Amino acid sequence: MKKLNVYLLKEFLSFFFGSLLLFVVLVTIADLSSRLSFYTEHPELMNYFITYHLARAPHNTYYIFPVALMFSSTYVLGTFVKNKEMLAIENSGISLFKFSMPMFVIVVLLCLILVFFWQFVAAPLNKVSFAANDAMRGNKQVSKSGPWQLFGGNNYLYFINTYFYDKQYMTNTIVLKMNDDGGIKFRISSPYIQWNNDDKKWYVKNGIMTTFSDNKEISVQKINNYPLDVLERPEHFYGRPPLDSMSLTEEAHIIKLQKEVNMNTSKLETDLHYRISYCFSGFIIVLLASLFSKFSTQSVLVVSLVMVIIVALMYYSILMIFRSMGEAGNMNPFIAAWMPNIIFAILCILAFKKFH
């Protein structure tokens, strides 16, 4: 049995890493081809071209990982079936599930590695690829943003014309303090509000403060160096980086910041849980692959490719449906992100009961 396990793992791992490398190369070539006309027009940017595609490779590896797992497991187990080796193994009293168990264990370990791969390799290198792409396109690093609005903590509402990241100040800003019943308690309009790192507070350098009392009286006064008693800090006003450039810990930190000021975090939370659930989709898909291998009595390669295409289309269709529901806030982000895996796990259980 040990020799069979070693033989199975050797075949599976060699074919898995080979197919993963092949798929990544094919995707990279496709991406390169789509940009080829731009590259030929700007040969002076060759360093950025190379940097972009090399840094993008881990990103492609992350997304192709489950596909390579399914393709390799279907092919290897299908080869055992085609060559009658699986029949001999089953006649000796060893079921397909028991025979494939070492491969399942290795797949779980590979899925765990993929989580850390995104955290420490793919996400950081995506930042490099985005920076190289911006340099190619002539996009400068953003130093300001606006106009935009933010509903903050303690019923504060901000209307900001421009926010400057480096110097931590906002211009032409209106700050509203709302009552619990929806009325306005006071309104501050100022051309300049600055963050003070010593006091950890925002200061209205000059502006107009309009106060609305409960008996409908209105008072107006000029203010200078007026401190705002708000929860928001400069990091709450930073533009959110692209999802593909954030590691798991960075995304969790931004979610925490936005929750502090009552911002909607459905999209970020769904993406965070999706990053983890996607890593383990490979295990569910390999379980399905072990069932599909039973039908590989003729052309193993064709059956493997067809099964990969069908399952990938089904999985990504279900994934996009539930992900959109989670991002829109119509479903709990955790449930939305893991629902495709749950559905496929149920299908695996039903299939195993039927065929085995």
Short mmCIF file of C-alpha atoms in Angstrom, two decimals:
data_model
loop_
_atom_site.label_atom_id
_atom_site.label_comp_id
_atom_site.label_asym_id
_atom_site.label_seq_id
_atom_site.Cartn_x
_atom_site.Cartn_y
_atom_site.Cartn_z
CA MET A 1 0.00 0.00 0.00
CA LYS A 2 2.86 2.38 0.81
CA LYS A 3 4.40 1.79 -2.61
CA LEU A 4 1.04 2.55 -4.24
CA ASN A 5 0.75 5.78 -2.21
CA VAL A 6 4.24 6.89 -3.19
CA TYR A 7 3.56 6.06 -6.82
CA LEU A 8 0.24 7.96 -6.82
CA LEU A 9 1.72 11.05 -5.14
CA LYS A 10 4.73 11.06 -7.44
CA GLU A 11 2.52 10.93 -10.53
CA PHE A 12 0.05 13.49 -9.16
CA LEU A 13 2.59 16.08 -7.96
CA SER A 14 4.75 15.88 -11.09
CA PHE A 15 1.74 16.30 -13.35
CA PHE A 16 0.24 19.03 -11.13
CA PHE A 17 3.31 21.28 -11.11
CA GLY A 18 3.87 20.64 -14.81
CA SER A 19 0.28 21.56 -15.75
CA LEU A 20 0.32 24.57 -13.41
CA LEU A 21 3.47 25.89 -15.07
CA LEU A 22 2.01 25.25 -18.52
CA PHE A 23 -1.28 27.05 -17.75
CA VAL A 24 0.53 30.05 -16.21
CA VAL A 25 2.78 30.32 -19.28
CA LEU A 26 -0.25 30.14 -21.61
CA VAL A 27 -2.12 32.86 -19.67
CA THR A 28 0.99 35.05 -19.64
CA ILE A 29 1.42 34.61 -23.39
CA ALA A 30 -2.25 35.54 -23.92
CA ASP A 31 -1.83 38.67 -21.79
CA LEU A 32 1.40 39.52 -23.62
CA SER A 33 -0.30 39.10 -27.00
CA SER A 34 -3.11 41.47 -26.04
CA ARG A 35 -0.53 44.18 -25.27
CA LEU A 36 1.88 43.43 -28.09
CA SER A 37 0.94 46.40 -30.26
CA PHE A 38 1.54 48.80 -27.37
CA TYR A 39 4.89 47.17 -26.59
CA THR A 40 6.13 47.43 -30.18
CA GLU A 41 5.24 51.13 -30.21
CA HIS A 42 7.14 51.81 -26.98
CA PRO A 43 10.31 49.67 -26.89
CA GLU A 44 11.90 52.15 -24.48
CA LEU A 45 9.56 50.83 -21.76
CA MET A 46 10.87 47.26 -22.00
CA ASN A 47 11.97 47.20 -18.33
CA TYR A 48 8.41 47.96 -17.25
CA PHE A 49 7.03 45.29 -19.61
CA ILE A 50 9.25 42.62 -18.09
CA THR A 51 8.55 43.75 -14.52
CA TYR A 52 4.81 43.75 -15.10
CA HIS A 53 4.60 40.22 -16.52
CA LEU A 54 7.03 38.68 -14.03
CA ALA A 55 5.21 40.27 -11.09
CA ARG A 56 1.85 39.23 -12.55
CA ALA A 57 2.80 35.55 -12.75
CA PRO A 58 2.02 34.78 -9.05
CA HIS A 59 -1.42 36.37 -9.52
CA ASN A 60 -2.10 34.05 -12.46
CA THR A 61 -0.76 31.10 -10.44
CA TYR A 62 -3.22 31.80 -7.63
CA TYR A 63 -6.26 31.78 -9.91
CA ILE A 64 -5.14 28.80 -12.02
CA PHE A 65 -4.19 26.68 -8.98
CA PRO A 66 -7.59 24.91 -8.52
CA VAL A 67 -7.86 24.29 -12.28
CA ALA A 68 -4.43 22.64 -12.33
CA LEU A 69 -5.39 20.54 -9.29
CA MET A 70 -8.49 19.20 -10.99
CA PHE A 71 -6.82 18.61 -14.34
CA SER A 72 -3.89 16.71 -12.82
CA SER A 73 -6.00 14.61 -10.44
CA THR A 74 -8.51 13.71 -13.18
CA TYR A 75 -5.71 12.79 -15.56
CA VAL A 76 -3.70 10.72 -13.09
CA LEU A 77 -6.65 8.79 -11.66
CA GLY A 78 -8.13 8.43 -15.16
CA THR A 79 -4.88 6.89 -16.34
CA PHE A 80 -5.13 4.32 -13.53
CA VAL A 81 -8.66 3.47 -14.68
CA LYS A 82 -7.75 3.28 -18.38
CA ASN A 83 -4.77 1.00 -17.74
CA LYS A 84 -6.92 -1.33 -15.57
CA GLU A 85 -4.69 -0.53 -12.58
CA MET A 86 -7.66 0.85 -10.65
CA LEU A 87 -9.59 -2.38 -11.30
CA ALA A 88 -6.75 -4.43 -9.83
CA ILE A 89 -6.56 -2.11 -6.82
CA GLU A 90 -10.32 -2.35 -6.18
CA ASN A 91 -10.23 -6.15 -6.56
CA SER A 92 -7.63 -6.23 -3.80
CA GLY A 93 -10.17 -4.62 -1.46
CA ILE A 94 -8.97 -1.01 -1.69
CA SER A 95 -11.66 1.52 -2.63
CA LEU A 96 -11.05 4.51 -4.87
CA PHE A 97 -11.58 6.87 -1.93
CA LYS A 98 -9.10 5.02 0.27
CA PHE A 99 -6.58 4.78 -2.56
CA SER A 100 -6.89 8.53 -3.23
CA MET A 101 -6.68 9.54 0.46
CA PRO A 102 -2.93 10.45 0.39
CA MET A 103 -3.63 12.69 -2.60
CA PHE A 104 -6.51 14.38 -0.74
CA VAL A 105 -4.22 15.08 2.23
CA ILE A 106 -1.58 16.61 -0.03
CA VAL A 107 -4.24 18.73 -1.76
CA VAL A 108 -5.39 20.14 1.62
CA LEU A 109 -1.78 21.07 2.40
CA LEU A 110 -1.43 22.70 -1.03
CA CYS A 111 -4.62 24.69 -0.38
CA LEU A 112 -3.21 25.93 2.93
CA ILE A 113 0.01 26.91 1.17
CA LEU A 114 -2.05 28.83 -1.39
CA VAL A 115 -3.49 31.03 1.40
CA PHE A 116 0.01 32.03 2.49
CA PHE A 117 1.06 32.33 -1.15
CA TRP A 118 -1.55 35.04 -1.68
CA GLN A 119 -0.64 36.78 1.59
CA PHE A 120 3.13 36.92 1.13
CA VAL A 121 3.74 36.55 -2.62
CA ALA A 122 0.83 37.22 -4.99
CA ALA A 123 -0.69 40.28 -3.32
CA PRO A 124 2.63 42.13 -2.71
CA LEU A 125 3.82 41.42 -6.26
CA ASN A 126 0.48 42.64 -7.62
CA LYS A 127 1.40 46.04 -6.19
CA VAL A 128 4.62 45.87 -8.22
CA SER A 129 2.77 44.89 -11.39
CA PHE A 130 0.21 47.69 -10.94
CA ALA A 131 3.02 50.21 -10.38
CA ALA A 132 4.81 49.00 -13.53
CA ASN A 133 1.57 49.21 -15.51
CA ASP A 134 0.94 52.77 -14.27
CA ALA A 135 4.49 53.72 -15.24
CA MET A 136 3.94 52.29 -18.74
CA ARG A 137 0.71 54.21 -19.15
CA GLY A 138 2.15 57.40 -17.73
CA ASN A 139 -0.16 57.38 -14.69
CA LYS A 140 1.31 59.30 -11.77
CA GLN A 141 0.93 58.30 -8.15
CA VAL A 142 -2.28 59.77 -6.75
CA SER A 143 -1.69 62.44 -4.11
CA LYS A 144 -5.28 63.63 -3.70
CA SER A 145 -8.87 62.54 -4.27
CA GLY A 146 -12.34 64.02 -4.45
CA PRO A 147 -14.98 65.16 -4.51
CA TRP A 148 -16.60 62.53 -2.31
CA GLN A 149 -18.73 62.09 0.78
CA LEU A 150 -18.37 59.97 3.89
CA PHE A 151 -20.92 59.04 6.53
CA GLY A 152 -18.69 58.72 9.57
CA GLY A 153 -19.05 57.70 13.18
CA ASN A 154 -21.17 59.47 15.79
CA ASN A 155 -23.55 60.74 13.10
CA TYR A 156 -21.01 62.93 11.27
CA LEU A 157 -21.41 63.48 7.54
CA TYR A 158 -18.57 64.85 5.39
CA PHE A 159 -18.75 66.50 1.97
CA ILE A 160 -15.14 66.87 0.84
CA ASN A 161 -14.13 68.63 -2.35
CA THR A 162 -10.46 67.53 -2.25
CA TYR A 163 -8.47 65.45 0.22
CA PHE A 164 -4.63 65.53 0.13
CA TYR A 165 -3.04 62.29 1.31
CA ASP A 166 0.54 63.35 2.04
CA LYS A 167 -0.15 66.57 3.94
CA GLN A 168 -3.34 65.25 5.54
CA TYR A 169 -5.75 68.08 4.95
CA MET A 170 -9.05 68.63 3.16
CA THR A 171 -10.29 71.68 1.29
CA ASN A 172 -13.75 73.18 0.67
CA THR A 173 -15.37 70.84 3.13
CA ILE A 174 -18.78 70.72 4.78
CA VAL A 175 -19.16 68.76 8.03
CA LEU A 176 -22.64 67.97 9.34
CA LYS A 177 -23.43 66.71 12.81
CA MET A 178 -26.74 64.85 12.66
CA ASN A 179 -29.22 64.16 15.44
CA ASP A 180 -30.53 60.67 16.03
CA ASP A 181 -33.85 61.69 14.49
CA GLY A 182 -32.16 62.79 11.25
CA GLY A 183 -32.10 66.50 11.94
CA ILE A 184 -28.97 68.66 11.71
CA LYS A 185 -27.36 69.68 15.01
CA PHE A 186 -24.69 71.91 13.45
CA ARG A 187 -23.00 72.57 10.13
CA ILE A 188 -19.38 73.57 9.57
CA SER A 189 -18.17 74.87 6.23
CA SER A 190 -14.46 75.52 5.81
CA PRO A 191 -11.96 75.97 2.97
CA TYR A 192 -9.27 74.20 5.01
CA ILE A 193 -9.30 71.45 7.68
CA GLN A 194 -5.93 70.09 8.86
CA TRP A 195 -4.96 66.96 10.82
CA ASN A 196 -2.72 67.53 13.85
CA ASN A 197 -0.49 64.55 14.63
CA ASP A 198 0.33 65.80 18.14
CA ASP A 199 -3.26 66.14 19.32
CA LYS A 200 -4.59 63.42 17.01
CA LYS A 201 -7.41 65.74 15.99
CA TRP A 202 -8.77 67.60 12.99
CA TYR A 203 -8.67 71.40 13.23
CA VAL A 204 -10.88 73.77 11.27
CA LYS A 205 -8.37 76.53 10.46
CA ASN A 206 -11.11 78.98 9.52
CA GLY A 207 -14.74 78.56 8.70
CA ILE A 208 -18.39 79.15 9.52
CA MET A 209 -20.29 77.14 12.11
CA THR A 210 -24.10 77.15 11.95
CA THR A 211 -25.94 75.69 14.95
CA PHE A 212 -29.55 74.54 14.87
CA SER A 213 -31.24 74.41 18.29
CA ASP A 214 -34.21 72.27 19.28
CA ASN A 215 -36.51 75.30 19.35
CA LYS A 216 -35.60 76.05 15.71
CA GLU A 217 -33.25 78.91 16.46
CA ILE A 218 -30.22 79.32 14.20
CA SER A 219 -26.91 80.83 15.27
CA VAL A 220 -23.94 81.54 13.00
CA GLN A 221 -20.34 82.16 14.13
CA LYS A 222 -16.86 82.29 12.67
CA ILE A 223 -14.41 79.67 13.95
CA ASN A 224 -10.61 79.46 13.84
CA ASN A 225 -8.46 76.49 14.88
CA TYR A 226 -11.62 74.74 15.99
CA PRO A 227 -11.04 71.09 17.04
CA LEU A 228 -13.44 68.49 15.69
CA ASP A 229 -14.52 65.81 18.16
CA VAL A 230 -14.77 63.01 15.58
CA LEU A 231 -13.65 59.40 15.29
CA GLU A 232 -12.22 59.70 11.78
CA ARG A 233 -8.45 59.71 11.30
CA PRO A 234 -6.46 60.31 8.09
CA GLU A 235 -6.44 56.61 7.22
CA HIS A 236 -10.23 56.68 7.03
CA PHE A 237 -9.97 59.11 4.12
CA TYR A 238 -7.38 57.18 2.13
CA GLY A 239 -8.50 55.74 -1.16
CA ARG A 240 -8.94 51.98 -1.00
CA PRO A 241 -6.25 50.18 -3.03
CA PRO A 242 -7.33 47.67 -5.71
CA LEU A 243 -8.64 44.43 -4.21
CA ASP A 244 -6.06 42.32 -6.04
CA SER A 245 -3.21 44.28 -4.44
CA MET A 246 -4.29 43.75 -0.83
CA SER A 247 -3.06 40.92 1.34
CA LEU A 248 -5.45 39.29 3.79
CA THR A 249 -4.12 41.28 6.76
CA GLU A 250 -4.27 44.58 4.82
CA GLU A 251 -7.85 43.92 3.82
CA ALA A 252 -8.82 42.99 7.39
CA HIS A 253 -7.21 46.23 8.63
CA ILE A 254 -9.18 48.36 6.14
CA ILE A 255 -12.39 46.57 7.12
CA LYS A 256 -11.70 47.36 10.77
CA LEU A 257 -11.05 51.04 9.96
CA GLN A 258 -14.22 51.38 7.93
CA LYS A 259 -16.33 49.64 10.56
CA GLU A 260 -15.07 52.15 13.14
CA VAL A 261 -16.88 54.90 11.24
CA ASN A 262 -19.90 52.82 10.20
CA MET A 263 -18.94 52.51 6.53
CA ASN A 264 -20.38 49.71 4.40
CA THR A 265 -17.82 46.89 4.29
CA SER A 266 -19.87 44.23 2.45
CA LYS A 267 -17.66 44.28 -0.64
CA LEU A 268 -14.41 44.10 1.31
CA GLU A 269 -15.65 41.39 3.69
CA THR A 270 -16.95 39.29 0.80
CA ASP A 271 -13.61 39.61 -1.00
CA LEU A 272 -11.66 38.71 2.16
CA HIS A 273 -13.65 35.52 2.76
CA TYR A 274 -13.56 34.74 -0.96
CA ARG A 275 -9.74 34.86 -0.97
CA ILE A 276 -9.68 32.07 1.60
CA SER A 277 -12.60 30.02 0.28
CA TYR A 278 -11.16 30.08 -3.23
CA CYS A 279 -7.96 28.48 -1.96
CA PHE A 280 -9.92 25.50 -0.62
CA SER A 281 -12.09 25.17 -3.70
CA GLY A 282 -9.25 23.04 -5.07
CA PHE A 283 -9.94 20.33 -2.48
CA ILE A 284 -13.65 20.16 -3.37
CA ILE A 285 -12.84 20.12 -7.07
CA VAL A 286 -10.34 17.26 -6.61
CA LEU A 287 -13.04 15.21 -4.87
CA LEU A 288 -15.21 15.67 -7.95
CA ALA A 289 -12.26 14.82 -10.17
CA SER A 290 -11.81 11.47 -8.44
CA LEU A 291 -15.38 10.63 -9.47
CA PHE A 292 -14.94 11.82 -13.05
CA SER A 293 -11.89 9.61 -13.42
CA LYS A 294 -14.22 6.58 -13.44
CA PHE A 295 -15.35 7.62 -16.92
CA SER A 296 -11.82 7.89 -18.35
CA THR A 297 -11.86 4.57 -20.14
CA GLN A 298 -10.87 5.96 -23.54
CA SER A 299 -9.11 9.29 -24.02
CA VAL A 300 -7.95 10.40 -20.58
CA LEU A 301 -6.64 13.77 -21.80
CA VAL A 302 -9.91 14.67 -23.55
CA VAL A 303 -12.05 13.64 -20.59
CA SER A 304 -9.80 15.62 -18.22
CA LEU A 305 -10.00 18.78 -20.33
CA VAL A 306 -13.77 18.51 -20.82
CA MET A 307 -14.39 17.96 -17.11
CA VAL A 308 -12.15 20.87 -16.17
CA ILE A 309 -13.99 23.21 -18.55
CA ILE A 310 -17.46 22.11 -17.39
CA VAL A 311 -16.70 22.26 -13.66
CA ALA A 312 -14.78 25.55 -13.98
CA LEU A 313 -17.69 27.20 -15.80
CA MET A 314 -20.19 25.88 -13.24
CA TYR A 315 -18.05 26.91 -10.27
CA TYR A 316 -17.26 30.41 -11.51
CA SER A 317 -20.89 31.04 -12.49
CA ILE A 318 -22.10 30.09 -9.01
CA LEU A 319 -19.21 32.02 -7.48
CA MET A 320 -20.08 35.25 -9.31
CA ILE A 321 -23.77 34.97 -8.36
CA PHE A 322 -23.11 34.60 -4.64
CA ARG A 323 -20.21 37.07 -4.65
CA SER A 324 -22.41 39.76 -6.17
CA MET A 325 -25.07 39.05 -3.54
CA GLY A 326 -22.50 39.38 -0.76
CA GLU A 327 -21.01 42.59 -2.14
CA ALA A 328 -24.47 44.13 -2.47
CA GLY A 329 -25.23 43.32 1.16
CA ASN A 330 -28.07 40.90 0.27
CA MET A 331 -26.28 37.99 1.97
CA ASN A 332 -23.84 37.55 4.80
CA PRO A 333 -20.33 37.98 3.26
CA PHE A 334 -18.97 34.82 4.90
CA ILE A 335 -21.87 32.67 3.65
CA ALA A 336 -21.76 34.25 0.18
CA ALA A 337 -18.04 33.54 -0.18
CA TRP A 338 -18.24 29.93 1.00
CA MET A 339 -21.56 28.97 -0.61
CA PRO A 340 -20.00 27.71 -3.92
CA ASN A 341 -17.75 25.36 -1.94
CA ILE A 342 -20.70 24.20 0.16
CA ILE A 343 -22.79 23.49 -2.95
CA PHE A 344 -19.99 21.51 -4.61
CA ALA A 345 -19.29 19.65 -1.36
CA ILE A 346 -22.94 18.54 -1.24
CA LEU A 347 -22.69 17.43 -4.87
CA CYS A 348 -19.58 15.40 -3.98
CA ILE A 349 -21.34 13.68 -1.09
CA LEU A 350 -24.36 12.81 -3.22
CA ALA A 351 -22.14 11.56 -6.06
CA PHE A 352 -20.05 9.38 -3.76
CA LYS A 353 -23.20 7.82 -2.32
CA LYS A 354 -24.53 7.10 -5.80
CA PHE A 355 -21.37 5.74 -7.43
CA HIS A 356 -19.65 4.12 -4.44
#
